[in-house]
mmCIF file with all atom_site columns, C-alpha atoms and ligand atoms in Angstrom:
data_model
loop_
_atom_site.group_PDB
_atom_site.id
_atom_site.type_symbol
_atom_site.label_atom_id
_atom_site.label_alt_id
_atom_site.label_comp_id
_atom_site.label_asym_id
_atom_site.label_entity_id
_atom_site.label_seq_id
_atom_site.pdbx_PDB_ins_code
_atom_site.Cartn_x
_atom_site.Cartn_y
_atom_site.Cartn_z
_atom_site.occupancy
_atom_site.B_iso_or_equiv
_atom_site.pdbx_formal_charge
_atom_site.auth_seq_id
_atom_site.auth_comp_id
_atom_site.auth_asym_id
_atom_site.auth_atom_id
_atom_site.pdbx_PDB_model_num
ATOM   1   C  CA  . MET A 1 1   ? 21.452  -1.272  10.434 1.00 0.00 ? 1   MET A CA  1
ATOM   2   C  CA  . GLU A 1 2   ? 18.255  -1.735  8.440  1.00 0.00 ? 2   GLU A CA  1
ATOM   3   C  CA  . ARG A 1 3   ? 14.742  -1.023  9.682  1.00 0.00 ? 3   ARG A CA  1
ATOM   4   C  CA  . THR A 1 4   ? 11.678  -3.100  8.891  1.00 0.00 ? 4   THR A CA  1
ATOM   5   C  CA  . LEU A 1 5   ? 8.017   -2.643  9.726  1.00 0.00 ? 5   LEU A CA  1
ATOM   6   C  CA  . ILE A 1 6   ? 6.317   -5.770  11.025 1.00 0.00 ? 6   ILE A CA  1
ATOM   7   C  CA  . ILE A 1 7   ? 2.537   -5.954  11.308 1.00 0.00 ? 7   ILE A CA  1
ATOM   8   C  CA  . VAL A 1 8   ? 1.003   -8.755  13.355 1.00 0.00 ? 8   VAL A CA  1
ATOM   9   C  CA  . LYS A 1 9   ? -2.177  -8.790  11.295 1.00 0.00 ? 9   LYS A CA  1
ATOM   10  C  CA  . PRO A 1 10  ? -5.756  -9.039  12.680 1.00 0.00 ? 10  PRO A CA  1
ATOM   11  C  CA  . ASP A 1 11  ? -5.983  -12.820 12.209 1.00 0.00 ? 11  ASP A CA  1
ATOM   12  C  CA  . ALA A 1 12  ? -2.806  -13.354 14.227 1.00 0.00 ? 12  ALA A CA  1
ATOM   13  C  CA  . VAL A 1 13  ? -3.990  -11.100 17.067 1.00 0.00 ? 13  VAL A CA  1
ATOM   14  C  CA  . GLN A 1 14  ? -7.416  -12.774 17.083 1.00 0.00 ? 14  GLN A CA  1
ATOM   15  C  CA  . ARG A 1 15  ? -5.828  -16.234 17.138 1.00 0.00 ? 15  ARG A CA  1
ATOM   16  C  CA  . GLY A 1 16  ? -3.635  -15.386 20.135 1.00 0.00 ? 16  GLY A CA  1
ATOM   17  C  CA  . LEU A 1 17  ? -0.421  -15.691 18.125 1.00 0.00 ? 17  LEU A CA  1
ATOM   18  C  CA  . THR A 1 18  ? 0.944   -12.227 18.950 1.00 0.00 ? 18  THR A CA  1
ATOM   19  C  CA  . GLY A 1 19  ? 3.386   -13.443 21.592 1.00 0.00 ? 19  GLY A CA  1
ATOM   20  C  CA  . GLU A 1 20  ? 4.584   -16.363 19.466 1.00 0.00 ? 20  GLU A CA  1
ATOM   21  C  CA  . ILE A 1 21  ? 5.243   -14.032 16.526 1.00 0.00 ? 21  ILE A CA  1
ATOM   22  C  CA  . ILE A 1 22  ? 7.052   -11.401 18.602 1.00 0.00 ? 22  ILE A CA  1
ATOM   23  C  CA  . LYS A 1 23  ? 9.127   -14.185 20.155 1.00 0.00 ? 23  LYS A CA  1
ATOM   24  C  CA  . ARG A 1 24  ? 10.380  -15.369 16.779 1.00 0.00 ? 24  ARG A CA  1
ATOM   25  C  CA  . PHE A 1 25  ? 11.712  -11.938 15.815 1.00 0.00 ? 25  PHE A CA  1
ATOM   26  C  CA  . GLU A 1 26  ? 13.253  -11.461 19.255 1.00 0.00 ? 26  GLU A CA  1
ATOM   27  C  CA  . GLN A 1 27  ? 14.919  -14.858 19.091 1.00 0.00 ? 27  GLN A CA  1
ATOM   28  C  CA  . ARG A 1 28  ? 16.255  -14.072 15.630 1.00 0.00 ? 28  ARG A CA  1
ATOM   29  C  CA  . GLY A 1 29  ? 18.225  -11.232 17.216 1.00 0.00 ? 29  GLY A CA  1
ATOM   30  C  CA  . LEU A 1 30  ? 16.345  -8.311  15.706 1.00 0.00 ? 30  LEU A CA  1
ATOM   31  C  CA  . ARG A 1 31  ? 16.107  -5.334  18.051 1.00 0.00 ? 31  ARG A CA  1
ATOM   32  C  CA  . ILE A 1 32  ? 12.627  -3.957  18.754 1.00 0.00 ? 32  ILE A CA  1
ATOM   33  C  CA  . ILE A 1 33  ? 12.709  -0.156  18.534 1.00 0.00 ? 33  ILE A CA  1
ATOM   34  C  CA  . GLY A 1 34  ? 8.940   0.467   18.510 1.00 0.00 ? 34  GLY A CA  1
ATOM   35  C  CA  . MET A 1 35  ? 5.769   -1.480  19.258 1.00 0.00 ? 35  MET A CA  1
ATOM   36  C  CA  . LYS A 1 36  ? 2.065   -0.723  19.726 1.00 0.00 ? 36  LYS A CA  1
ATOM   37  C  CA  . LEU A 1 37  ? -1.466  -2.091  19.353 1.00 0.00 ? 37  LEU A CA  1
ATOM   38  C  CA  . LEU A 1 38  ? -3.790  -0.141  17.089 1.00 0.00 ? 38  LEU A CA  1
ATOM   39  C  CA  . GLN A 1 39  ? -6.742  -0.466  14.762 1.00 0.00 ? 39  GLN A CA  1
ATOM   40  C  CA  . VAL A 1 40  ? -5.529  0.596   11.316 1.00 0.00 ? 40  VAL A CA  1
ATOM   41  C  CA  . SER A 1 41  ? -7.664  3.291   9.665  1.00 0.00 ? 41  SER A CA  1
ATOM   42  C  CA  . ARG A 1 42  ? -8.804  2.904   6.073  1.00 0.00 ? 42  ARG A CA  1
ATOM   43  C  CA  . GLU A 1 43  ? -6.618  5.879   5.140  1.00 0.00 ? 43  GLU A CA  1
ATOM   44  C  CA  . LEU A 1 44  ? -3.486  4.344   6.657  1.00 0.00 ? 44  LEU A CA  1
ATOM   45  C  CA  . ALA A 1 45  ? -4.275  0.925   5.135  1.00 0.00 ? 45  ALA A CA  1
ATOM   46  C  CA  . GLU A 1 46  ? -4.663  2.413   1.656  1.00 0.00 ? 46  GLU A CA  1
ATOM   47  C  CA  . LYS A 1 47  ? -1.383  4.304   2.057  1.00 0.00 ? 47  LYS A CA  1
ATOM   48  C  CA  . HIS A 1 48  ? 0.464   1.223   3.335  1.00 0.00 ? 48  HIS A CA  1
ATOM   49  C  CA  . TYR A 1 49  ? -0.811  -0.985  0.506  1.00 0.00 ? 49  TYR A CA  1
ATOM   50  C  CA  . ASP A 1 50  ? -0.735  1.716   -2.193 1.00 0.00 ? 50  ASP A CA  1
ATOM   51  C  CA  . VAL A 1 51  ? 1.418   -0.433  -4.550 1.00 0.00 ? 51  VAL A CA  1
ATOM   52  C  CA  . HIS A 1 52  ? -1.418  -2.962  -4.654 1.00 0.00 ? 52  HIS A CA  1
ATOM   53  C  CA  . ARG A 1 53  ? -4.136  -0.373  -5.434 1.00 0.00 ? 53  ARG A CA  1
ATOM   54  C  CA  . GLU A 1 54  ? -4.819  -1.739  -8.935 1.00 0.00 ? 54  GLU A CA  1
ATOM   55  C  CA  . ARG A 1 55  ? -4.788  -5.415  -7.911 1.00 0.00 ? 55  ARG A CA  1
ATOM   56  C  CA  . PRO A 1 56  ? -8.118  -7.316  -7.766 1.00 0.00 ? 56  PRO A CA  1
ATOM   57  C  CA  . PHE A 1 57  ? -7.590  -8.189  -4.093 1.00 0.00 ? 57  PHE A CA  1
ATOM   58  C  CA  . PHE A 1 58  ? -6.978  -4.588  -2.952 1.00 0.00 ? 58  PHE A CA  1
ATOM   59  C  CA  . ALA A 1 59  ? -10.458 -4.029  -1.452 1.00 0.00 ? 59  ALA A CA  1
ATOM   60  C  CA  . SER A 1 60  ? -10.393 -7.312  0.487  1.00 0.00 ? 60  SER A CA  1
ATOM   61  C  CA  . LEU A 1 61  ? -6.825  -6.587  1.635  1.00 0.00 ? 61  LEU A CA  1
ATOM   62  C  CA  . VAL A 1 62  ? -7.858  -3.199  3.069  1.00 0.00 ? 62  VAL A CA  1
ATOM   63  C  CA  . GLU A 1 63  ? -10.934 -4.811  4.623  1.00 0.00 ? 63  GLU A CA  1
ATOM   64  C  CA  . TYR A 1 64  ? -8.740  -7.494  6.238  1.00 0.00 ? 64  TYR A CA  1
ATOM   65  C  CA  . ILE A 1 65  ? -6.067  -5.211  7.682  1.00 0.00 ? 65  ILE A CA  1
ATOM   66  C  CA  . THR A 1 66  ? -8.646  -2.748  9.104  1.00 0.00 ? 66  THR A CA  1
ATOM   67  C  CA  . SER A 1 67  ? -11.005 -5.436  10.463 1.00 0.00 ? 67  SER A CA  1
ATOM   68  C  CA  . ALA A 1 68  ? -9.597  -5.684  14.010 1.00 0.00 ? 68  ALA A CA  1
ATOM   69  C  CA  . PRO A 1 69  ? -6.560  -4.482  16.008 1.00 0.00 ? 69  PRO A CA  1
ATOM   70  C  CA  . VAL A 1 70  ? -3.025  -5.208  14.869 1.00 0.00 ? 70  VAL A CA  1
ATOM   71  C  CA  . VAL A 1 71  ? 0.325   -5.040  16.636 1.00 0.00 ? 71  VAL A CA  1
ATOM   72  C  CA  . VAL A 1 72  ? 2.950   -3.081  14.739 1.00 0.00 ? 72  VAL A CA  1
ATOM   73  C  CA  . MET A 1 73  ? 6.660   -3.302  15.427 1.00 0.00 ? 73  MET A CA  1
ATOM   74  C  CA  . ALA A 1 74  ? 9.655   -1.460  14.089 1.00 0.00 ? 74  ALA A CA  1
ATOM   75  C  CA  . LEU A 1 75  ? 12.676  -3.746  14.123 1.00 0.00 ? 75  LEU A CA  1
ATOM   76  C  CA  . GLU A 1 76  ? 16.314  -2.920  13.577 1.00 0.00 ? 76  GLU A CA  1
ATOM   77  C  CA  . GLY A 1 77  ? 19.215  -5.167  12.635 1.00 0.00 ? 77  GLY A CA  1
ATOM   78  C  CA  . SER A 1 78  ? 21.830  -6.122  10.090 1.00 0.00 ? 78  SER A CA  1
ATOM   79  C  CA  . ASP A 1 79  ? 20.006  -7.390  6.983  1.00 0.00 ? 79  ASP A CA  1
ATOM   80  C  CA  . ALA A 1 80  ? 16.739  -6.895  8.906  1.00 0.00 ? 80  ALA A CA  1
ATOM   81  C  CA  . ILE A 1 81  ? 14.621  -6.826  5.717  1.00 0.00 ? 81  ILE A CA  1
ATOM   82  C  CA  . VAL A 1 82  ? 15.662  -10.222 4.353  1.00 0.00 ? 82  VAL A CA  1
ATOM   83  C  CA  . ALA A 1 83  ? 15.994  -11.809 7.799  1.00 0.00 ? 83  ALA A CA  1
ATOM   84  C  CA  . ALA A 1 84  ? 12.462  -10.789 8.800  1.00 0.00 ? 84  ALA A CA  1
ATOM   85  C  CA  . ARG A 1 85  ? 10.948  -11.915 5.489  1.00 0.00 ? 85  ARG A CA  1
ATOM   86  C  CA  . THR A 1 86  ? 12.646  -15.301 5.844  1.00 0.00 ? 86  THR A CA  1
ATOM   87  C  CA  . THR A 1 87  ? 11.252  -15.643 9.368  1.00 0.00 ? 87  THR A CA  1
ATOM   88  C  CA  . ILE A 1 88  ? 7.788   -14.695 7.994  1.00 0.00 ? 88  ILE A CA  1
ATOM   89  C  CA  . GLY A 1 89  ? 7.848   -17.094 5.004  1.00 0.00 ? 89  GLY A CA  1
ATOM   90  C  CA  . ALA A 1 90  ? 6.398   -16.978 1.489  1.00 0.00 ? 90  ALA A CA  1
ATOM   91  C  CA  . THR A 1 91  ? 3.348   -14.797 0.775  1.00 0.00 ? 91  THR A CA  1
ATOM   92  C  CA  . LYS A 1 92  ? 1.254   -17.881 -0.046 1.00 0.00 ? 92  LYS A CA  1
ATOM   93  C  CA  . PRO A 1 93  ? 1.259   -19.809 3.239  1.00 0.00 ? 93  PRO A CA  1
ATOM   94  C  CA  . SER A 1 94  ? 0.561   -23.191 1.640  1.00 0.00 ? 94  SER A CA  1
ATOM   95  C  CA  . GLU A 1 95  ? 3.968   -22.812 -0.042 1.00 0.00 ? 95  GLU A CA  1
ATOM   96  C  CA  . ALA A 1 96  ? 5.806   -21.249 2.914  1.00 0.00 ? 96  ALA A CA  1
ATOM   97  C  CA  . ALA A 1 97  ? 8.693   -23.214 4.395  1.00 0.00 ? 97  ALA A CA  1
ATOM   98  C  CA  . ALA A 1 98  ? 7.997   -25.186 7.548  1.00 0.00 ? 98  ALA A CA  1
ATOM   99  C  CA  . GLY A 1 99  ? 9.661   -23.325 10.394 1.00 0.00 ? 99  GLY A CA  1
ATOM   100 C  CA  . SER A 1 100 ? 8.572   -19.936 9.063  1.00 0.00 ? 100 SER A CA  1
ATOM   101 C  CA  . ILE A 1 101 ? 5.631   -18.175 10.746 1.00 0.00 ? 101 ILE A CA  1
ATOM   102 C  CA  . ARG A 1 102 ? 3.341   -18.617 7.737  1.00 0.00 ? 102 ARG A CA  1
ATOM   103 C  CA  . GLY A 1 103 ? 4.606   -22.159 7.151  1.00 0.00 ? 103 GLY A CA  1
ATOM   104 C  CA  . ASP A 1 104 ? 3.815   -23.125 10.719 1.00 0.00 ? 104 ASP A CA  1
ATOM   105 C  CA  . TYR A 1 105 ? 0.536   -21.274 11.368 1.00 0.00 ? 105 TYR A CA  1
ATOM   106 C  CA  . ALA A 1 106 ? -1.236  -20.272 8.137  1.00 0.00 ? 106 ALA A CA  1
ATOM   107 C  CA  . LEU A 1 107 ? -2.908  -21.774 5.079  1.00 0.00 ? 107 LEU A CA  1
ATOM   108 C  CA  . GLU A 1 108 ? -4.390  -18.977 2.949  1.00 0.00 ? 108 GLU A CA  1
ATOM   109 C  CA  . ILE A 1 109 ? -2.929  -15.874 1.291  1.00 0.00 ? 109 ILE A CA  1
ATOM   110 C  CA  . GLY A 1 110 ? -5.687  -13.617 2.641  1.00 0.00 ? 110 GLY A CA  1
ATOM   111 C  CA  . ARG A 1 111 ? -5.006  -14.824 6.202  1.00 0.00 ? 111 ARG A CA  1
ATOM   112 C  CA  . ASN A 1 112 ? -1.219  -14.863 6.211  1.00 0.00 ? 112 ASN A CA  1
ATOM   113 C  CA  . LEU A 1 113 ? -0.728  -13.431 9.714  1.00 0.00 ? 113 LEU A CA  1
ATOM   114 C  CA  . VAL A 1 114 ? 2.133   -10.994 9.313  1.00 0.00 ? 114 VAL A CA  1
ATOM   115 C  CA  . HIS A 1 115 ? 3.592   -8.221  7.168  1.00 0.00 ? 115 HIS A CA  1
ATOM   116 C  CA  . GLY A 1 116 ? 7.264   -7.395  6.732  1.00 0.00 ? 116 GLY A CA  1
ATOM   117 C  CA  . SER A 1 117 ? 8.770   -4.606  4.605  1.00 0.00 ? 117 SER A CA  1
ATOM   118 C  CA  . ASP A 1 118 ? 10.242  -5.765  1.284  1.00 0.00 ? 118 ASP A CA  1
ATOM   119 C  CA  . SER A 1 119 ? 13.138  -3.313  0.777  1.00 0.00 ? 119 SER A CA  1
ATOM   120 C  CA  . VAL A 1 120 ? 15.392  -1.007  2.773  1.00 0.00 ? 120 VAL A CA  1
ATOM   121 C  CA  . GLU A 1 121 ? 13.646  2.020   1.283  1.00 0.00 ? 121 GLU A CA  1
ATOM   122 C  CA  . ASN A 1 122 ? 10.161  0.683   2.064  1.00 0.00 ? 122 ASN A CA  1
ATOM   123 C  CA  . GLY A 1 123 ? 11.271  -0.268  5.574  1.00 0.00 ? 123 GLY A CA  1
ATOM   124 C  CA  . GLU A 1 124 ? 12.115  3.366   6.312  1.00 0.00 ? 124 GLU A CA  1
ATOM   125 C  CA  . LEU A 1 125 ? 8.905   4.662   4.669  1.00 0.00 ? 125 LEU A CA  1
ATOM   126 C  CA  . GLU A 1 126 ? 6.597   2.135   6.349  1.00 0.00 ? 126 GLU A CA  1
ATOM   127 C  CA  . VAL A 1 127 ? 8.095   2.658   9.824  1.00 0.00 ? 127 VAL A CA  1
ATOM   128 C  CA  . ALA A 1 128 ? 7.536   6.404   9.346  1.00 0.00 ? 128 ALA A CA  1
ATOM   129 C  CA  . ASN A 1 129 ? 3.917   5.765   8.239  1.00 0.00 ? 129 ASN A CA  1
ATOM   130 C  CA  . PHE A 1 130 ? 3.127   3.910   11.466 1.00 0.00 ? 130 PHE A CA  1
ATOM   131 C  CA  . PHE A 1 131 ? 5.358   5.582   14.074 1.00 0.00 ? 131 PHE A CA  1
ATOM   132 C  CA  . ALA A 1 132 ? 6.173   9.142   15.041 1.00 0.00 ? 132 ALA A CA  1
ATOM   133 C  CA  . GLU A 1 133 ? 9.923   9.496   15.581 1.00 0.00 ? 133 GLU A CA  1
ATOM   134 C  CA  . ALA A 1 134 ? 9.255   10.144  19.304 1.00 0.00 ? 134 ALA A CA  1
ATOM   135 C  CA  . GLU A 1 135 ? 7.599   6.704   19.603 1.00 0.00 ? 135 GLU A CA  1
ATOM   136 C  CA  . LEU A 1 136 ? 10.790  4.956   18.506 1.00 0.00 ? 136 LEU A CA  1
ATOM   137 C  CA  . CYS A 1 137 ? 13.729  4.047   20.712 1.00 0.00 ? 137 CYS A CA  1
ATOM   138 C  CA  . GLY A 1 138 ? 16.150  4.303   17.808 1.00 0.00 ? 138 GLY A CA  1
ATOM   139 C  CA  . GLY A 1 139 ? 19.682  3.194   18.500 1.00 0.00 ? 139 GLY A CA  1
ATOM   140 C  CA  . TRP A 1 140 ? 19.148  1.921   22.048 1.00 0.00 ? 140 TRP A CA  1
ATOM   141 C  CA  . ALA A 1 141 ? 21.700  -0.680  22.982 1.00 0.00 ? 141 ALA A CA  1
ATOM   142 C  CA  . ARG A 1 142 ? 20.939  -4.131  24.326 1.00 0.00 ? 142 ARG A CA  1
ATOM   143 C  CA  . ALA A 1 143 ? 23.434  -5.771  26.604 1.00 0.00 ? 143 ALA A CA  1
ATOM   144 C  CA  . VAL A 1 144 ? 23.571  -8.714  24.180 1.00 0.00 ? 144 VAL A CA  1
ATOM   145 C  CA  . ASP A 1 145 ? 24.080  -6.648  21.040 1.00 0.00 ? 145 ASP A CA  1
ATOM   146 C  CA  . ARG A 1 146 ? 27.755  -7.505  20.752 1.00 0.00 ? 146 ARG A CA  1
ATOM   147 C  CA  . TRP A 1 147 ? 26.826  -11.198 20.873 1.00 0.00 ? 147 TRP A CA  1
ATOM   148 C  CA  . VAL A 1 148 ? 24.334  -10.761 18.041 1.00 0.00 ? 148 VAL A CA  1
ATOM   149 C  CA  . PHE A 1 149 ? 25.976  -8.116  15.829 1.00 0.00 ? 149 PHE A CA  1
ATOM   150 C  CA  . GLU A 1 150 ? 29.615  -8.605  14.842 1.00 0.00 ? 150 GLU A CA  1
HETATM 151 P  P1  . IDP B 2 .   ? 3.885   -9.932  1.288  1.00 0.00 ? 1   IDP B P1  1
HETATM 152 O  O1  . IDP B 2 .   ? 2.950   -9.641  2.433  1.00 0.00 ? 1   IDP B O1  1
HETATM 153 O  O2  . IDP B 2 .   ? 4.453   -11.329 1.406  1.00 0.00 ? 1   IDP B O2  1
HETATM 154 O  O3  . IDP B 2 .   ? 4.935   -8.881  1.098  1.00 0.00 ? 1   IDP B O3  1
HETATM 155 P  P2  . IDP B 2 .   ? 2.570   -8.840  -1.094 1.00 0.00 ? 1   IDP B P2  1
HETATM 156 O  O4  . IDP B 2 .   ? 2.717   -9.410  -2.458 1.00 0.00 ? 1   IDP B O4  1
HETATM 157 O  O5  . IDP B 2 .   ? 3.249   -7.552  -0.784 1.00 0.00 ? 1   IDP B O5  1
HETATM 158 O  O6  . IDP B 2 .   ? 3.002   -9.983  -0.042 1.00 0.00 ? 1   IDP B O6  1
HETATM 159 O  O7  . IDP B 2 .   ? 1.017   -8.705  -0.830 1.00 0.00 ? 1   IDP B O7  1
HETATM 160 C  C1  . IDP B 2 .   ? 0.550   -7.983  0.313  1.00 0.00 ? 1   IDP B C1  1
HETATM 161 C  C2  . IDP B 2 .   ? -0.564  -8.760  0.955  1.00 0.00 ? 1   IDP B C2  1
HETATM 162 O  O8  . IDP B 2 .   ? -1.672  -8.794  0.067  1.00 0.00 ? 1   IDP B O8  1
HETATM 163 C  C3  . IDP B 2 .   ? -0.239  -10.231 1.232  1.00 0.00 ? 1   IDP B C3  1
HETATM 164 O  O9  . IDP B 2 .   ? 0.445   -10.431 2.445  1.00 0.00 ? 1   IDP B O9  1
HETATM 165 C  C4  . IDP B 2 .   ? -1.619  -10.834 1.273  1.00 0.00 ? 1   IDP B C4  1
HETATM 166 O  O10 . IDP B 2 .   ? -2.254  -10.599 2.534  1.00 0.00 ? 1   IDP B O10 1
HETATM 167 C  C5  . IDP B 2 .   ? -2.351  -10.038 0.202  1.00 0.00 ? 1   IDP B C5  1
HETATM 168 N  N1  . IDP B 2 .   ? -2.314  -10.699 -1.099 1.00 0.00 ? 1   IDP B N1  1
HETATM 169 C  C6  . IDP B 2 .   ? -1.286  -10.770 -1.957 1.00 0.00 ? 1   IDP B C6  1
HETATM 170 N  N2  . IDP B 2 .   ? -1.594  -11.457 -3.072 1.00 0.00 ? 1   IDP B N2  1
HETATM 171 C  C7  . IDP B 2 .   ? -2.892  -11.823 -2.911 1.00 0.00 ? 1   IDP B C7  1
HETATM 172 C  C8  . IDP B 2 .   ? -3.826  -12.563 -3.722 1.00 0.00 ? 1   IDP B C8  1
HETATM 173 O  O11 . IDP B 2 .   ? -3.514  -13.025 -4.822 1.00 0.00 ? 1   IDP B O11 1
HETATM 174 N  N3  . IDP B 2 .   ? -5.064  -12.741 -3.186 1.00 0.00 ? 1   IDP B N3  1
HETATM 175 C  C9  . IDP B 2 .   ? -5.430  -12.253 -1.979 1.00 0.00 ? 1   IDP B C9  1
HETATM 176 N  N4  . IDP B 2 .   ? -4.599  -11.546 -1.188 1.00 0.00 ? 1   IDP B N4  1
HETATM 177 C  C10 . IDP B 2 .   ? -3.348  -11.344 -1.645 1.00 0.00 ? 1   IDP B C10 1
HETATM 178 MG MG1 . MG  B 3 .   ? 4.706   -6.903  0.495  1.00 0.00 ? 2   MG  B MG1 1
#
Protein backbone atom coordinates (compact mmCIF):
# COMPACT_ATOMS: atom_id res chain seq x y z
CA MET A 1 0.00 0.00 0.00
CA GLU A 2 1.25 3.47 -0.91
CA ARG A 3 0.44 6.68 0.94
CA THR A 4 -0.20 10.04 -0.68
CA LEU A 5 -0.82 13.48 0.77
CA ILE A 6 -3.71 15.34 -0.82
CA ILE A 7 -4.23 19.04 -0.18
CA VAL A 8 -7.55 20.60 -1.13
CA LYS A 9 -6.01 24.01 -1.73
CA PRO A 10 -7.47 27.38 -0.58
CA ASP A 11 -9.18 28.10 -3.91
CA ALA A 12 -11.00 24.76 -3.81
CA VAL A 13 -12.18 25.29 -0.22
CA GLN A 14 -13.28 28.85 -1.01
CA ARG A 15 -15.16 27.68 -4.11
CA GLY A 16 -17.08 25.03 -2.17
CA LEU A 17 -15.42 22.17 -4.05
CA THR A 18 -14.13 20.31 -0.98
CA GLY A 19 -16.88 17.70 -0.97
CA GLU A 20 -16.67 17.14 -4.73
CA ILE A 21 -12.90 16.61 -4.50
CA ILE A 22 -13.09 14.25 -1.52
CA LYS A 23 -15.82 12.32 -3.34
CA ARG A 24 -13.60 11.68 -6.34
CA PHE A 25 -10.84 10.10 -4.26
CA GLU A 26 -13.36 8.07 -2.27
CA GLN A 27 -15.02 6.84 -5.45
CA ARG A 28 -11.64 5.90 -6.89
CA GLY A 29 -11.30 3.42 -4.03
CA LEU A 30 -8.52 5.13 -2.11
CA ARG A 31 -8.84 4.71 1.65
CA ILE A 32 -8.83 7.88 3.76
CA ILE A 33 -6.55 7.39 6.77
CA GLY A 34 -6.37 11.03 7.91
CA MET A 35 -8.22 14.28 7.24
CA LYS A 36 -8.37 17.78 8.75
CA LEU A 37 -8.98 21.46 8.02
CA LEU A 38 -6.13 23.82 8.81
CA GLN A 39 -4.52 27.08 7.79
CA VAL A 40 -1.01 26.22 6.60
CA SER A 41 1.75 28.23 8.30
CA ARG A 42 4.47 29.88 6.25
CA GLU A 43 7.00 27.51 7.83
CA LEU A 44 5.04 24.40 6.85
CA ALA A 45 4.38 25.78 3.34
CA GLU A 46 8.08 26.45 2.76
CA LYS A 47 8.95 22.95 3.98
CA HIS A 48 6.27 21.32 1.81
CA TYR A 49 7.35 23.21 -1.32
CA ASP A 50 11.09 23.18 -0.55
CA VAL A 51 11.97 21.63 -3.96
CA HIS A 52 10.52 24.72 -5.62
CA ARG A 53 12.47 27.20 -3.44
CA GLU A 54 14.59 28.50 -6.34
CA ARG A 55 11.71 28.76 -8.83
CA PRO A 56 10.38 32.24 -9.75
CA PHE A 57 6.87 31.33 -8.59
CA PHE A 58 7.94 30.16 -5.10
CA ALA A 59 6.83 33.32 -3.24
CA SER A 60 3.41 33.37 -4.92
CA LEU A 61 3.02 29.62 -4.31
CA VAL A 62 3.65 30.06 -0.57
CA GLU A 63 1.32 33.06 -0.54
CA TYR A 64 -1.40 31.00 -2.26
CA ILE A 65 -1.21 27.91 -0.05
CA THR A 66 -1.16 29.97 3.18
CA SER A 67 -3.89 32.42 2.10
CA ALA A 68 -6.91 30.59 3.56
CA PRO A 69 -7.76 27.20 5.11
CA VAL A 70 -7.05 23.95 3.30
CA VAL A 71 -8.26 20.40 3.82
CA VAL A 72 -5.48 17.84 3.97
CA MET A 73 -5.99 14.13 3.53
CA ALA A 74 -3.72 11.14 3.82
CA LEU A 75 -4.86 8.43 1.43
CA GLU A 76 -3.77 4.83 1.20
CA GLY A 77 -4.09 2.36 -1.65
CA SER A 78 -2.37 0.23 -4.25
CA ASP A 79 -0.58 2.59 -6.66
CA ALA A 80 -2.06 5.49 -4.66
CA ILE A 81 0.53 8.00 -5.96
CA VAL A 82 -0.16 7.55 -9.68
CA ALA A 83 -3.89 6.94 -9.19
CA ALA A 84 -4.33 10.17 -7.21
CA ARG A 85 -2.27 12.23 -9.66
CA THR A 86 -4.35 10.90 -12.55
CA THR A 87 -7.54 11.84 -10.70
CA ILE A 88 -6.04 15.33 -10.07
CA GLY A 89 -4.87 15.94 -13.67
CA ALA A 90 -1.96 17.83 -15.22
CA THR A 91 -0.30 20.67 -13.28
CA LYS A 92 -1.42 23.20 -15.92
CA PRO A 93 -5.22 22.98 -15.74
CA SER A 94 -5.79 24.27 -19.28
CA GLU A 95 -4.02 21.10 -20.45
CA ALA A 96 -5.53 18.71 -17.88
CA ALA A 97 -7.71 15.90 -19.20
CA ALA A 98 -11.45 16.39 -19.01
CA GLY A 99 -12.71 14.16 -16.22
CA SER A 100 -9.79 15.02 -13.96
CA ILE A 101 -10.36 17.48 -11.10
CA ARG A 102 -8.21 20.19 -12.69
CA GLY A 103 -9.62 19.43 -16.15
CA ASP A 104 -13.16 19.85 -14.89
CA TYR A 105 -12.83 22.77 -12.46
CA ALA A 106 -9.68 24.83 -13.07
CA LEU A 107 -8.04 27.06 -15.67
CA GLU A 108 -4.80 28.48 -14.25
CA ILE A 109 -1.63 26.91 -12.83
CA GLY A 110 -1.64 29.18 -9.77
CA ARG A 111 -5.24 28.17 -8.97
CA ASN A 112 -5.08 24.45 -9.64
CA LEU A 113 -7.19 23.33 -6.66
CA VAL A 114 -5.37 20.29 -5.34
CA HIS A 115 -1.98 18.82 -4.46
CA GLY A 116 -0.98 15.17 -4.63
CA SER A 117 2.40 13.65 -3.73
CA ASP A 118 4.59 12.78 -6.73
CA SER A 119 6.51 9.71 -5.47
CA VAL A 120 6.23 6.96 -2.87
CA GLU A 121 9.06 8.53 -0.88
CA ASN A 122 7.50 12.01 -0.97
CA GLY A 123 4.11 10.56 -0.05
CA GLU A 124 5.54 9.21 3.20
CA LEU A 125 7.47 12.43 3.93
CA GLU A 126 4.56 14.77 3.14
CA VAL A 127 2.03 12.77 5.19
CA ALA A 128 4.47 12.96 8.12
CA ASN A 129 4.87 16.74 7.61
CA PHE A 130 1.12 17.30 7.95
CA PHE A 131 -0.02 14.56 10.35
CA ALA A 132 1.18 13.22 13.68
CA GLU A 133 1.11 9.42 13.62
CA ALA A 134 -1.67 9.50 16.27
CA GLU A 135 -3.90 11.49 13.87
CA LEU A 136 -3.79 8.70 11.30
CA CYS A 137 -5.99 5.61 11.23
CA GLY A 138 -3.31 3.59 9.47
CA GLY A 139 -4.33 0.15 8.33
CA TRP A 140 -8.01 0.35 9.28
CA ALA A 141 -10.10 -1.99 7.20
CA ARG A 142 -13.17 -1.02 5.20
CA ALA A 143 -15.85 -3.59 4.65
CA VAL A 144 -15.45 -3.06 0.89
CA ASP A 145 -11.67 -3.38 0.82
CA ARG A 146 -11.72 -6.86 -0.67
CA TRP A 147 -13.91 -5.54 -3.49
CA VAL A 148 -11.43 -2.76 -4.23
CA PHE A 149 -8.05 -4.38 -3.52
CA GLU A 150 -7.32 -7.78 -5.07
P1 LIG B 1 1.98 19.51 -9.08
O1 LIG B 1 1.14 20.25 -8.07
O2 LIG B 1 1.14 19.10 -10.27
O3 LIG B 1 2.77 18.39 -8.50
P2 LIG B 1 4.50 21.00 -9.24
O4 LIG B 1 5.33 21.10 -10.47
O5 LIG B 1 4.99 20.14 -8.12
O6 LIG B 1 3.02 20.57 -9.69
O7 LIG B 1 4.28 22.48 -8.72
C1 LIG B 1 3.71 22.70 -7.43
C2 LIG B 1 2.69 23.80 -7.54
O8 LIG B 1 3.36 25.02 -7.86
C3 LIG B 1 1.66 23.62 -8.66
O9 LIG B 1 0.58 22.80 -8.29
C4 LIG B 1 1.23 25.04 -8.90
O10 LIG B 1 0.28 25.47 -7.92
C5 LIG B 1 2.53 25.81 -8.69
N1 LIG B 1 3.25 26.02 -9.95
C6 LIG B 1 3.97 25.14 -10.64
N2 LIG B 1 4.50 25.67 -11.76
C7 LIG B 1 4.10 26.96 -11.75
C8 LIG B 1 4.33 28.08 -12.64
O11 LIG B 1 5.00 27.97 -13.67
N3 LIG B 1 3.72 29.25 -12.29
C9 LIG B 1 2.97 29.39 -11.17
N4 LIG B 1 2.74 28.38 -10.31
C10 LIG B 1 3.29 27.19 -10.60
MG1 LIG C 1 4.35 18.46 -7.15
